[in-house]
Coordinates of C-alpha atoms in Angstrom, one line a residue:
M1 CA 69.2 23.6 101.4
A2 CA 67.0 22.9 98.4
S3 CA 68.8 21.7 95.4
S4 CA 67.3 24.4 93.3
S5 CA 69.4 26.9 95.2
L6 CA 72.7 25.2 94.2
P7 CA 74.6 26.5 91.3
N8 CA 74.7 23.2 89.4
A9 CA 71.0 22.2 90.1
M10 CA 69.2 20.6 87.3
P11 CA 66.3 22.6 85.8
A12 CA 62.8 21.7 86.6
P13 CA 61.0 19.5 84.1
S14 CA 58.9 21.2 81.5
G15 CA 55.3 22.0 82.7
V16 CA 56.2 21.6 86.4
P17 CA 56.2 25.0 88.2
E18 CA 59.6 26.0 89.6
R19 CA 60.0 25.7 93.4
P20 CA 60.4 29.3 94.9
K21 CA 63.8 30.1 96.3
K22 CA 64.3 29.9 100.0
L23 CA 65.3 33.3 101.3
Q24 CA 68.1 33.1 103.9
R25 CA 68.0 35.2 107.0
I26 CA 70.4 38.1 106.9
S27 CA 72.7 38.1 110.0
Q28 CA 74.1 41.6 109.5
A29 CA 72.3 44.6 108.3
C30 CA 73.6 46.4 105.2
D31 CA 74.9 50.0 105.4
L32 CA 71.6 51.6 104.3
C33 CA 69.4 49.7 106.7
H34 CA 71.9 50.2 109.5
R35 CA 71.9 54.0 109.0
R36 CA 68.1 54.2 108.8
S37 CA 67.5 51.6 111.7
I38 CA 65.2 49.5 109.6
R39 CA 64.9 45.7 109.2
C40 CA 67.3 44.4 106.5
R41 CA 65.6 41.5 104.6
P42 CA 66.5 39.8 101.3
S43 CA 65.0 41.0 98.1
N44 CA 62.5 38.8 96.2
E45 CA 63.5 40.4 92.9
N46 CA 67.4 40.5 93.3
A47 CA 68.3 38.4 96.3
Q48 CA 71.8 37.7 95.1
Q49 CA 72.7 41.5 94.8
Q50 CA 70.6 43.6 97.1
C51 CA 68.3 43.5 100.1
Q52 CA 64.7 44.6 99.5
N53 CA 65.2 48.1 101.0
C54 CA 68.3 48.8 98.8
Y55 CA 66.4 47.6 95.8
D56 CA 63.4 49.8 96.6
F57 CA 65.6 52.9 97.1
G58 CA 67.7 52.0 94.0
V59 CA 71.1 52.0 95.7
E60 CA 74.0 49.6 95.9
C61 CA 73.7 47.2 98.8
T62 CA 77.0 47.5 100.6
Y63 CA 78.6 46.4 103.9
N64 CA 81.5 49.0 104.2
R65 CA 80.8 50.5 107.6
P66 CA 83.6 49.8 110.1
S67 CA 83.4 47.2 112.8
R68 CA 82.3 48.3 116.2
R69 CA 85.7 47.1 117.6
R70 CA 87.5 49.5 115.3
R71 CA 87.7 53.2 115.7
A72 CA 85.5 55.2 113.4
P73 CA 87.2 57.6 111.0
S74 CA 87.6 61.1 112.3
T75 CA 85.0 63.5 111.2
S76 CA 87.4 66.4 111.3
Q77 CA 89.1 65.2 108.2
S78 CA 85.9 64.8 106.2
A79 CA 84.8 68.2 107.3
Q80 CA 87.6 69.7 105.2
N81 CA 86.0 68.5 102.0
V82 CA 83.0 69.9 100.3
L83 CA 81.6 66.4 99.5
P84 CA 81.4 63.2 101.5
V85 CA 84.4 60.9 101.2
P86 CA 82.7 58.3 98.9
A87 CA 81.7 61.0 96.4
L88 CA 85.2 62.5 96.4
Q89 CA 86.5 59.3 94.9
A90 CA 84.3 59.8 91.8
T91 CA 85.3 62.3 89.3
S92 CA 83.3 63.7 86.5
T93 CA 85.6 62.4 83.8
T94 CA 85.5 58.8 85.1
S95 CA 81.8 58.8 85.6
R96 CA 81.1 60.0 82.1
S97 CA 83.5 57.7 80.3
K98 CA 82.9 54.4 82.2
S99 CA 80.0 52.1 82.8
P100 CA 78.8 51.5 86.3
S101 CA 80.6 48.2 86.6
E102 CA 83.9 49.7 85.3
H103 CA 83.4 52.7 87.6
Q104 CA 83.1 50.4 90.6
V105 CA 86.3 48.7 89.7
A106 CA 88.1 52.0 89.2
T107 CA 86.9 53.8 92.3
G108 CA 86.0 51.1 94.8
S109 CA 82.6 49.8 95.9
S110 CA 82.1 52.7 98.4
A111 CA 82.0 55.2 95.6
T112 CA 79.2 53.4 93.8
S113 CA 76.9 53.6 96.8
I114 CA 75.9 57.0 95.5
S115 CA 76.2 56.9 91.8
A116 CA 76.3 53.3 90.6
N117 CA 72.6 53.0 89.8
P118 CA 71.9 55.0 86.6
R119 CA 68.1 54.4 87.0
A120 CA 68.0 56.5 90.2
Y121 CA 71.1 58.8 89.9
G122 CA 72.1 59.3 86.3
D123 CA 75.6 58.8 85.0
G124 CA 77.4 61.5 87.1
P125 CA 78.5 61.6 90.7
D126 CA 76.5 63.3 93.4
Y127 CA 78.4 66.5 93.6
T128 CA 76.0 68.2 96.0
G129 CA 75.7 65.4 98.5
A130 CA 71.9 65.9 98.7
L131 CA 71.1 62.4 97.4
A132 CA 73.3 60.9 100.1
I133 CA 71.3 62.8 102.8
V134 CA 67.8 62.4 101.4
R135 CA 68.0 58.9 100.0
E136 CA 70.5 57.2 102.3
G137 CA 70.1 59.1 105.6
R138 CA 73.6 60.6 105.7
T139 CA 74.2 63.6 107.9
E140 CA 76.1 66.6 106.6
D141 CA 76.0 70.4 106.7
G142 CA 72.9 71.4 104.7
V143 CA 74.3 74.9 104.1
A144 CA 77.2 73.5 102.2
I145 CA 74.9 71.4 100.1
A146 CA 72.8 74.4 99.3
W147 CA 75.9 76.3 98.1
R148 CA 77.0 73.4 95.9
S149 CA 73.6 73.2 94.4
F150 CA 73.7 77.0 93.7
V151 CA 77.1 76.6 92.1
L152 CA 76.0 73.7 89.9
A153 CA 73.1 75.8 88.7
S154 CA 75.4 78.8 88.0
E155 CA 78.1 77.2 86.0
Q156 CA 77.8 79.6 83.1
T157 CA 77.7 82.6 85.3
I158 CA 80.8 81.4 87.2
E159 CA 82.7 81.0 83.9
Q160 CA 81.7 84.5 82.8
L161 CA 82.8 86.0 86.1
L162 CA 86.1 84.2 86.0
S163 CA 86.7 85.6 82.5
V164 CA 86.0 89.1 84.0
Y165 CA 88.5 88.3 86.7
M166 CA 91.2 87.4 84.1
D167 CA 90.5 90.6 82.2
I168 CA 90.5 93.3 84.9
V169 CA 91.8 91.7 88.2
Y170 CA 94.4 89.2 87.2
P171 CA 96.8 91.8 85.7
I172 CA 97.2 93.3 89.2
Y173 CA 96.4 90.2 91.4
P174 CA 97.5 87.1 89.3
L175 CA 96.5 84.6 92.1
F176 CA 95.7 81.8 89.7
H177 CA 97.7 80.0 87.1
A178 CA 95.2 80.5 84.3
P179 CA 95.5 77.1 82.4
T180 CA 95.4 75.1 85.6
M181 CA 92.4 77.1 86.9
W182 CA 90.4 76.5 83.7
E183 CA 91.3 72.8 83.6
R184 CA 90.3 72.3 87.3
L185 CA 87.1 74.2 86.7
R186 CA 86.3 72.0 83.7
K187 CA 86.8 68.9 85.9
R188 CA 84.6 70.5 88.6
D189 CA 87.3 70.3 91.2
H190 CA 85.7 73.3 92.9
L191 CA 82.9 70.9 93.9
T192 CA 85.2 68.3 95.5
D193 CA 88.0 70.6 96.9
R194 CA 86.6 72.9 99.5
G195 CA 89.6 75.2 99.5
F196 CA 89.5 75.6 95.7
F197 CA 85.7 76.1 96.0
A198 CA 86.3 79.0 98.4
S199 CA 88.9 80.5 96.0
I200 CA 86.6 80.3 93.0
M201 CA 83.7 81.8 94.9
A202 CA 85.9 84.7 96.2
A203 CA 87.2 85.4 92.7
C204 CA 83.7 85.6 91.4
A205 CA 82.7 87.9 94.2
L206 CA 85.6 90.3 93.4
A207 CA 85.0 90.2 89.6
S208 CA 81.3 90.9 90.1
A209 CA 81.9 93.8 92.4
R210 CA 84.4 95.4 90.1
A211 CA 82.1 94.9 87.1
R212 CA 79.2 96.4 89.0
D213 CA 81.3 99.4 89.9
G214 CA 82.1 100.2 86.3
A215 CA 85.5 98.5 85.9
L216 CA 84.5 96.8 82.6
N217 CA 85.4 97.9 79.2
E218 CA 83.5 97.4 75.9
Y219 CA 85.6 94.3 75.2
T220 CA 84.5 92.3 78.3
S221 CA 81.2 90.5 78.5
Y222 CA 79.4 90.3 81.8
P223 CA 76.3 88.4 83.0
K224 CA 73.9 91.4 83.3
D225 CA 70.8 89.3 84.1
G226 CA 72.1 88.3 87.6
P227 CA 70.8 89.8 90.8
V228 CA 72.1 93.2 92.1
Q229 CA 73.6 91.4 95.1
Q230 CA 75.4 88.8 93.0
S231 CA 78.8 89.7 94.3
E232 CA 77.6 89.4 97.9
I233 CA 76.1 86.0 97.2
F234 CA 79.4 84.6 96.0
F235 CA 81.2 86.4 98.9
S236 CA 78.9 84.5 101.3
A237 CA 79.6 81.2 99.6
A238 CA 83.4 81.7 99.9
A239 CA 83.1 82.9 103.6
E240 CA 81.0 79.9 104.5
A241 CA 83.5 77.5 102.9
I242 CA 86.3 78.7 105.2
P243 CA 86.4 76.7 108.4
K244 CA 85.8 78.9 111.5
D245 CA 88.7 77.0 113.2
L246 CA 91.6 78.1 111.0
N247 CA 93.6 75.1 112.2
K248 CA 91.3 73.0 110.0
A249 CA 91.8 75.3 107.0
D250 CA 94.6 73.2 105.8
G251 CA 95.2 74.0 102.1
F252 CA 96.5 76.7 99.8
G253 CA 93.0 77.4 98.5
Y254 CA 91.8 78.8 101.9
M255 CA 94.7 81.3 102.0
R256 CA 94.0 82.5 98.5
A257 CA 90.3 82.8 99.3
C258 CA 91.1 85.0 102.3
G259 CA 93.2 87.3 100.2
L260 CA 90.5 87.6 97.5
L261 CA 87.9 88.3 100.2
A262 CA 90.1 91.1 101.7
L263 CA 90.3 92.7 98.2
T264 CA 86.5 92.4 97.8
S265 CA 86.0 94.0 101.1
I266 CA 88.0 97.0 99.9
Q267 CA 85.7 97.1 96.9
Y268 CA 82.7 97.2 99.2
G269 CA 84.3 99.9 101.3
Q270 CA 84.2 97.6 104.3
I271 CA 87.6 98.3 105.8
A272 CA 87.0 96.3 109.0
S273 CA 86.2 93.3 106.9
M274 CA 89.4 93.8 104.9
H275 CA 91.4 93.7 108.1
Q276 CA 89.6 90.6 109.2
Y277 CA 90.4 88.5 106.1
L278 CA 93.9 89.9 105.8
G279 CA 94.4 88.8 109.4
H280 CA 93.0 85.4 108.6
F281 CA 95.5 85.1 105.7
C282 CA 98.4 86.2 108.0
T283 CA 97.3 83.6 110.6
M284 CA 97.2 80.7 108.1
S285 CA 100.4 81.9 106.4
A286 CA 102.2 81.8 109.7
M287 CA 100.9 78.3 110.5
R288 CA 101.9 77.0 107.1
H289 CA 105.2 79.0 106.8
L290 CA 104.2 80.6 103.6
H291 CA 106.9 83.2 104.2
N292 CA 109.7 80.6 103.9
E293 CA 110.0 78.4 100.9
L294 CA 112.2 76.0 102.8
H295 CA 109.1 74.8 104.8
W296 CA 106.9 74.4 101.8
P297 CA 105.7 70.8 101.0
L298 CA 108.2 68.8 99.0
E299 CA 105.6 67.5 96.6
L300 CA 104.8 71.0 95.2
N301 CA 105.3 71.3 91.4
L302 CA 106.3 74.6 89.7
V303 CA 102.7 75.7 89.2
D304 CA 102.0 75.3 92.9
K305 CA 105.1 77.3 93.8
E306 CA 104.4 80.1 91.4
E307 CA 100.8 80.5 92.7
R308 CA 102.2 80.7 96.3
R309 CA 104.8 83.2 95.3
R310 CA 102.2 85.4 93.6
L311 CA 99.8 85.2 96.5
Y312 CA 102.5 86.0 99.1
W313 CA 103.8 89.1 97.4
S314 CA 100.3 90.3 96.4
M315 CA 99.2 90.2 100.0
Y316 CA 102.4 91.8 101.1
C317 CA 101.7 94.8 98.8
L318 CA 98.1 94.9 100.0
D319 CA 99.3 95.0 103.6
V320 CA 101.8 97.9 102.9
L321 CA 99.0 99.8 101.1
S322 CA 96.6 99.4 104.0
T323 CA 99.4 100.5 106.3
V324 CA 99.8 103.7 104.4
V325 CA 96.2 104.6 103.7
F326 CA 94.5 103.2 106.8
N327 CA 97.2 103.9 109.3
S328 CA 97.4 100.3 110.4
I329 CA 100.3 98.3 111.8
P330 CA 102.4 96.5 109.2
K331 CA 102.0 92.7 109.4
F332 CA 104.7 91.7 106.9
D333 CA 108.5 92.2 106.9
E334 CA 110.1 91.8 103.5
V335 CA 113.5 91.3 105.2
S336 CA 112.3 88.1 106.9
A337 CA 110.6 86.7 103.8
N338 CA 112.3 83.8 102.0
V339 CA 110.0 83.8 99.0
R340 CA 111.2 84.2 95.5
Y341 CA 109.7 86.6 93.0
P342 CA 107.4 84.9 90.5
V343 CA 109.2 83.9 87.3
E344 CA 108.8 86.5 84.5
I345 CA 107.2 84.0 82.1
D346 CA 103.6 84.0 80.9
D347 CA 101.2 81.3 82.3
E348 CA 101.0 79.6 78.9
N349 CA 104.7 78.7 79.1
I350 CA 104.6 77.4 82.7
T351 CA 103.8 73.8 83.3
P352 CA 104.0 71.6 86.5
M353 CA 107.3 70.2 85.1
G354 CA 109.0 73.5 84.3
A355 CA 108.9 76.9 82.5
T356 CA 110.1 77.9 79.0
S357 CA 110.8 81.5 78.2
S358 CA 109.5 82.8 74.9
G359 CA 112.3 85.3 74.7
D360 CA 110.0 88.3 74.9
V361 CA 109.6 90.6 77.9
S362 CA 106.8 89.3 80.1
W363 CA 104.3 91.6 81.8
L364 CA 105.4 90.1 85.1
R365 CA 108.6 92.1 84.8
G366 CA 106.5 95.2 85.6
W367 CA 104.6 93.4 88.3
N368 CA 107.8 92.5 90.1
F369 CA 109.0 96.1 89.8
T370 CA 105.8 97.3 91.5
T371 CA 106.6 94.9 94.3
D372 CA 110.0 96.5 94.6
L373 CA 108.3 99.9 95.0
F374 CA 106.1 98.5 97.8
R375 CA 109.2 97.1 99.6
V376 CA 110.7 100.6 99.4
L377 CA 107.4 102.0 100.7
E378 CA 107.4 99.6 103.7
H379 CA 110.8 100.8 104.9
T380 CA 109.7 104.4 104.2
I381 CA 106.7 103.9 106.5
R382 CA 108.8 102.6 109.3
R383 CA 111.1 105.6 108.8
V384 CA 108.1 107.9 109.0
H385 CA 106.9 106.2 112.2
R386 CA 110.3 106.6 113.8
N387 CA 110.6 110.3 112.9
H388 CA 107.0 111.2 113.8
A389 CA 106.6 108.9 116.9
P390 CA 105.6 110.9 120.0
P391 CA 108.0 110.9 122.9
R392 CA 107.7 107.8 125.1
E393 CA 107.8 108.3 128.8
D394 CA 107.0 104.6 129.7
R395 CA 110.0 103.1 127.9
P396 CA 113.3 104.2 126.4
S397 CA 113.7 104.5 122.6
V398 CA 116.2 102.1 121.0
T399 CA 115.5 102.9 117.3
L400 CA 118.1 105.6 117.2
L401 CA 120.7 103.1 118.4
L402 CA 119.8 100.3 116.0
V403 CA 118.6 102.1 112.8
S404 CA 120.5 104.6 110.7
D405 CA 118.8 106.8 108.1
A406 CA 121.8 107.4 106.0
F407 CA 119.9 108.4 102.8
T408 CA 117.7 111.4 102.5
D409 CA 114.3 111.2 100.9
S410 CA 115.5 112.9 97.7
Q411 CA 118.4 110.4 97.4
I412 CA 116.0 107.4 97.8
M413 CA 113.7 108.8 95.2
E414 CA 116.6 109.4 92.8
N415 CA 117.6 105.7 93.2
I416 CA 114.1 104.6 92.5
L417 CA 113.8 106.7 89.4
H418 CA 117.1 105.3 88.2
L419 CA 115.6 101.8 88.4
Y420 CA 112.4 103.0 86.8
Y421 CA 114.2 104.4 83.8
Q422 CA 115.9 101.0 83.2
L423 CA 112.5 99.4 82.6
P424 CA 111.5 98.5 79.1
A425 CA 109.5 101.3 77.3
R426 CA 106.2 99.4 77.5
F427 CA 106.1 99.8 81.3
K428 CA 106.7 103.6 81.1
D429 CA 104.0 104.5 78.6
Y430 CA 101.1 105.0 81.0
T431 CA 99.1 107.0 78.4
V432 CA 98.5 103.9 76.2
I433 CA 94.9 103.2 75.4
M434 CA 93.2 99.9 76.3
S435 CA 92.9 97.8 73.2
G436 CA 90.9 94.8 74.3
D437 CA 93.8 92.4 73.6
G438 CA 94.5 90.8 77.0
A439 CA 98.2 90.2 76.3
D440 CA 98.8 93.9 75.4
D441 CA 96.5 95.3 78.0
R442 CA 98.4 93.5 80.8
F443 CA 101.4 95.8 80.0
G444 CA 99.0 98.8 80.1
F445 CA 97.8 97.7 83.6
Q446 CA 101.4 97.4 84.8
A447 CA 102.3 100.9 83.5
A448 CA 99.3 102.4 85.2
N449 CA 99.9 100.5 88.5
I450 CA 103.6 101.4 88.4
Q451 CA 102.7 105.1 88.1
A452 CA 100.1 104.9 90.9
T453 CA 102.6 103.2 93.3
L454 CA 105.5 105.4 92.2
Q455 CA 103.4 108.5 93.1
L456 CA 102.4 106.9 96.4
V457 CA 106.1 106.3 97.3
R458 CA 106.9 109.9 96.3
M459 CA 104.2 111.3 98.5
T460 CA 105.3 109.2 101.5
L461 CA 109.0 110.1 101.0
F462 CA 108.0 113.7 100.8
S463 CA 106.3 113.4 104.2
V464 CA 109.6 112.2 105.8
S465 CA 111.2 115.6 105.2
I466 CA 109.4 117.8 107.7
P467 CA 110.6 121.3 106.7
N468 CA 108.5 121.7 103.5
D469 CA 107.0 125.0 102.5
V470 CA 103.6 125.5 100.9
Y471 CA 105.0 125.9 97.4
Q472 CA 106.9 122.6 97.6
K473 CA 103.7 120.8 98.7
C474 CA 101.7 122.3 95.9
N475 CA 104.3 121.5 93.3
V476 CA 104.5 117.9 94.4
A477 CA 100.7 117.6 94.5
D478 CA 100.4 119.2 91.1
Q479 CA 102.9 116.8 89.4
V480 CA 101.2 113.8 91.0
L481 CA 97.8 114.9 89.8
Q482 CA 99.0 115.6 86.3
T483 CA 100.4 112.0 86.2
F484 CA 97.1 110.5 87.2
H485 CA 95.2 112.6 84.7
G486 CA 97.5 111.3 82.0
I487 CA 96.7 107.6 82.7
C488 CA 94.1 106.0 80.4
P489 CA 90.8 106.3 82.3
R490 CA 89.9 102.6 81.5
Y491 CA 92.9 101.4 83.5
L492 CA 92.0 103.7 86.4
S493 CA 88.4 102.4 86.4
A494 CA 89.6 98.8 86.3
I495 CA 91.9 99.3 89.2
S496 CA 88.8 100.8 90.8
T497 CA 88.3 101.5 94.5
P498 CA 91.9 100.8 95.7
L499 CA 93.1 103.7 93.4
V500 CA 90.8 106.1 95.2
Y501 CA 92.7 105.2 98.4
H502 CA 95.9 106.0 96.6
L503 CA 94.7 109.5 96.1
G504 CA 94.4 109.9 99.8
G505 CA 98.0 110.9 100.0
I506 CA 97.3 113.9 97.9
G507 CA 94.4 114.8 100.0
Q508 CA 96.5 114.6 103.2
L509 CA 99.1 116.9 101.6
L510 CA 96.6 119.5 100.6
A511 CA 94.9 119.2 104.0
S512 CA 98.2 120.2 105.7
V513 CA 98.3 123.3 103.5
M514 CA 94.7 124.3 104.0
E515 CA 95.0 124.0 107.8
G516 CA 98.1 126.3 108.0
H517 CA 98.7 129.9 107.2
L518 CA 97.7 131.0 103.7
T519 CA 98.2 133.9 101.5
E520 CA 96.0 134.9 98.6
A521 CA 98.4 133.3 96.1
T522 CA 98.8 130.0 98.0
Y523 CA 95.0 129.8 98.5
I524 CA 94.4 130.2 94.8
R525 CA 97.0 127.5 94.0
V526 CA 95.6 125.0 96.5
R527 CA 92.1 125.9 95.2
Q528 CA 93.1 124.9 91.7
L529 CA 94.7 121.7 92.9
L530 CA 91.5 120.8 94.7
E531 CA 89.5 121.2 91.5
S532 CA 91.9 118.9 89.8
L533 CA 91.6 116.3 92.6
V534 CA 87.8 116.5 92.7
S535 CA 87.7 116.0 88.9
L536 CA 89.8 112.9 89.1
V537 CA 87.9 111.4 92.1
E538 CA 84.6 112.1 90.2
T539 CA 85.9 110.1 87.3
L540 CA 86.9 107.2 89.4
E541 CA 83.8 107.4 91.6
S542 CA 81.1 107.9 88.9
D543 CA 80.3 104.1 88.6
L544 CA 81.2 103.0 92.1
Q545 CA 78.4 101.3 94.1
P546 CA 78.8 103.6 97.1
R547 CA 78.0 106.8 95.2
A548 CA 77.7 110.3 96.6
G549 CA 80.9 109.8 98.5
A550 CA 84.3 111.5 98.4
S551 CA 83.9 113.6 95.3
K552 CA 80.5 115.0 96.5
G553 CA 81.9 115.7 99.9
L554 CA 85.0 117.4 98.5
R555 CA 82.8 119.5 96.2
A556 CA 80.6 120.6 99.0
Q557 CA 83.5 121.5 101.2
I558 CA 85.2 123.6 98.5
D559 CA 81.9 125.5 98.1
R560 CA 81.9 126.2 101.9
I561 CA 85.4 127.6 101.7
D562 CA 84.5 129.7 98.6
T563 CA 81.6 131.2 100.5
Y564 CA 83.8 132.0 103.5
M565 CA 86.4 133.6 101.2
R566 CA 83.8 135.8 99.5
M567 CA 82.8 137.3 102.9
P568 CA 84.2 140.9 103.4
A569 CA 87.3 140.7 105.6
P570 CA 87.3 143.0 108.7
I571 CA 89.6 146.0 108.3
P572 CA 92.4 145.8 111.0
P573 CA 93.1 149.0 112.9
P574 CA 96.3 150.9 112.0
T575 CA 99.2 150.5 114.2
H576 CA 101.3 153.3 115.5
H577 CA 104.5 152.0 113.8
Q578 CA 102.9 151.5 110.4
N579 CA 104.7 153.3 107.6
P580 CA 102.2 154.9 105.3
N581 CA 104.8 155.2 102.5
A582 CA 105.7 151.4 102.6
F583 CA 106.1 149.9 99.2
T584 CA 103.5 147.2 98.2
I585 CA 104.0 144.7 95.4
P586 CA 101.1 144.8 93.1
P587 CA 99.4 141.5 92.3
T588 CA 100.1 139.7 89.0
Q589 CA 97.5 139.5 86.2
Q590 CA 97.1 135.7 87.0
Q591 CA 96.4 136.6 90.6
R592 CA 93.9 139.3 89.7
D593 CA 92.1 136.9 87.3
A594 CA 92.0 134.2 90.0
S595 CA 90.8 136.7 92.6
S596 CA 88.0 137.8 90.3
M597 CA 87.1 134.1 89.5
Y598 CA 86.8 133.1 93.1
G599 CA 85.0 136.3 94.3
M600 CA 88.0 137.8 96.2
S601 CA 88.7 141.5 96.0
G602 CA 91.7 143.5 97.2
A603 CA 94.9 142.3 98.7
M604 CA 94.8 139.9 101.6
E605 CA 97.3 139.4 104.4
D606 CA 98.2 136.0 105.8
F607 CA 95.1 134.3 107.1
T608 CA 93.9 131.0 108.5
L609 CA 90.7 129.2 107.6
P610 CA 88.4 128.5 110.6
Q611 CA 88.8 125.1 112.1
E612 CA 85.1 124.3 111.7
I613 CA 85.6 124.5 107.9
V614 CA 88.8 122.5 107.4
G615 CA 88.9 120.4 110.6
D616 CA 86.7 117.7 109.1
F617 CA 87.6 117.9 105.5
P618 CA 86.2 114.9 103.5
W619 CA 89.4 113.8 101.8
P620 CA 89.5 110.5 100.0
L621 CA 91.5 109.3 102.9
I622 CA 91.6 110.6 106.4
A623 CA 94.4 109.2 108.4
H624 CA 95.5 110.2 111.9
R625 CA 97.0 113.6 111.4
P626 CA 98.7 115.3 114.3
G627 CA 96.2 117.1 116.5
Y628 CA 93.1 115.4 115.0
A629 CA 91.4 112.2 116.0
H630 CA 90.0 111.1 112.7
N631 CA 89.2 107.5 111.9
A632 CA 90.5 105.9 108.7
T633 CA 87.2 106.4 106.9
F634 CA 85.6 108.3 104.1
H635 CA 83.4 111.0 105.5
G636 CA 80.2 110.8 103.6
F637 CA 81.3 107.7 101.6
D638 CA 78.4 105.3 101.9
G639 CA 79.3 101.9 103.3
V640 CA 82.8 102.8 104.6

């Protein structure tokens, strides 16, 4: 070897041209040249650091690929991450605060193969992975890269949508620990953690859908310059991030994303999609034993546990609600669940190390009480199914041998009200006005949601007791409607589409009245309740994306019934045993006024409305009623 190539070689005399360095032959190609199947040759400009190709491409010249004799790393593990493994080792905080040489020492040489050369790549890591594909010949899913590029360009929109989520969704579905979520978002963890990415995208989809459907108040800002399909775009990003093979969806973020997508599907009116993602959640929950804290990973801190507890009970309540309003099979059993309730402490006082109570009542006290109501509702549903189940000829019934319904529906409701009256006053004042103060409004959300769930339990318990007369049904429906009309409309709009489904119980109750034998007085009473129901549904539905739905169908159907009632009734022929001197009770002034209002004249005997008028009544919810084969859909409700 020439002496000029030795480290201690003497410099050439002045005026004598320096002898060019002798380039050694490279025996093993570097990583870049190997991937691109090109010749690896030393660089004339930087022979000690890079080959010529790496110098031309502006990348670090590395030899990190495994030997052929060793087994290559499994691709199934790297598929679970949004970014390639080298980029995962680089964080935004380290790349911004350290020089390239310091960054190489901190993260390893493999991480610098993407981001060490500031001339070509800038100071930050390659979050999208596009550089690794285009410049270095890596292979990766181009769809995932496109979504990450979209997210990087939409950072401000994502932050605004998450603020919307915290204002109008979080009080009912607190699936994130707020300080942790904002911190992880600041560090761009959603670009390096695929499960967290899916959760953030799903939260943005739900917040955008709620905002588009009129759930915002004057205190919440919303990115109005986005596309009309903004919610659907984020929904697609979340759905694409969830592995099709749920065995590979190993992480809490995927379960949370499925729960949020199920809620968003309800907002869209896509009930089949809601069942799909709720089913995905149940599958992953069973595989990871989310229902039993004894099987949770030991390394979980308090924040991790609290997020899991909130997610489990939120999805439990959603499953019970879907069982009631969509006549589906319950997938959860609260008796078998070994999951604690979330601690009744605000997020600001919960850290990974522990929780400190401020001494004040937390809004989560009302949230946990709502979960109590859904647990009662679950057992009530099972009781209804036992009492109304058709006789089985293919198998004997064992429920009567194993289950005892010792309490009546009125006794159960009395016990529930006893617990309700023990709540702090803030959870019982459902007429409070939304103020724009997030801490105060969370109590208003709880009061509204408690009332909505309490009335749903009441309607379900009422259906357990079969021998109910028309006046009882009307009284219950009237009291429930009065309660809903008393709730601040802002909270009703924020709860949005799921609340419309709550009202389905009232529609079913009134349907059972309209399909039976009516008198003039009972018809007038039901007619007034229908007007009240239509008014409430119109308020909730005025800003929903699938317009011209339940309220319009209800209004049209009421007009059809009014038209029928104004038709002259045929005079029945007299019977031979009719007493001409029989005493007839004259109608009251209220009945005469109502008869004149609705175009009815004279006294009417018991009558039944024709089946072609009431058989397909467009209630906010149509479940399987005895004798009718309706699907669990909105008739005339677009997109459902």
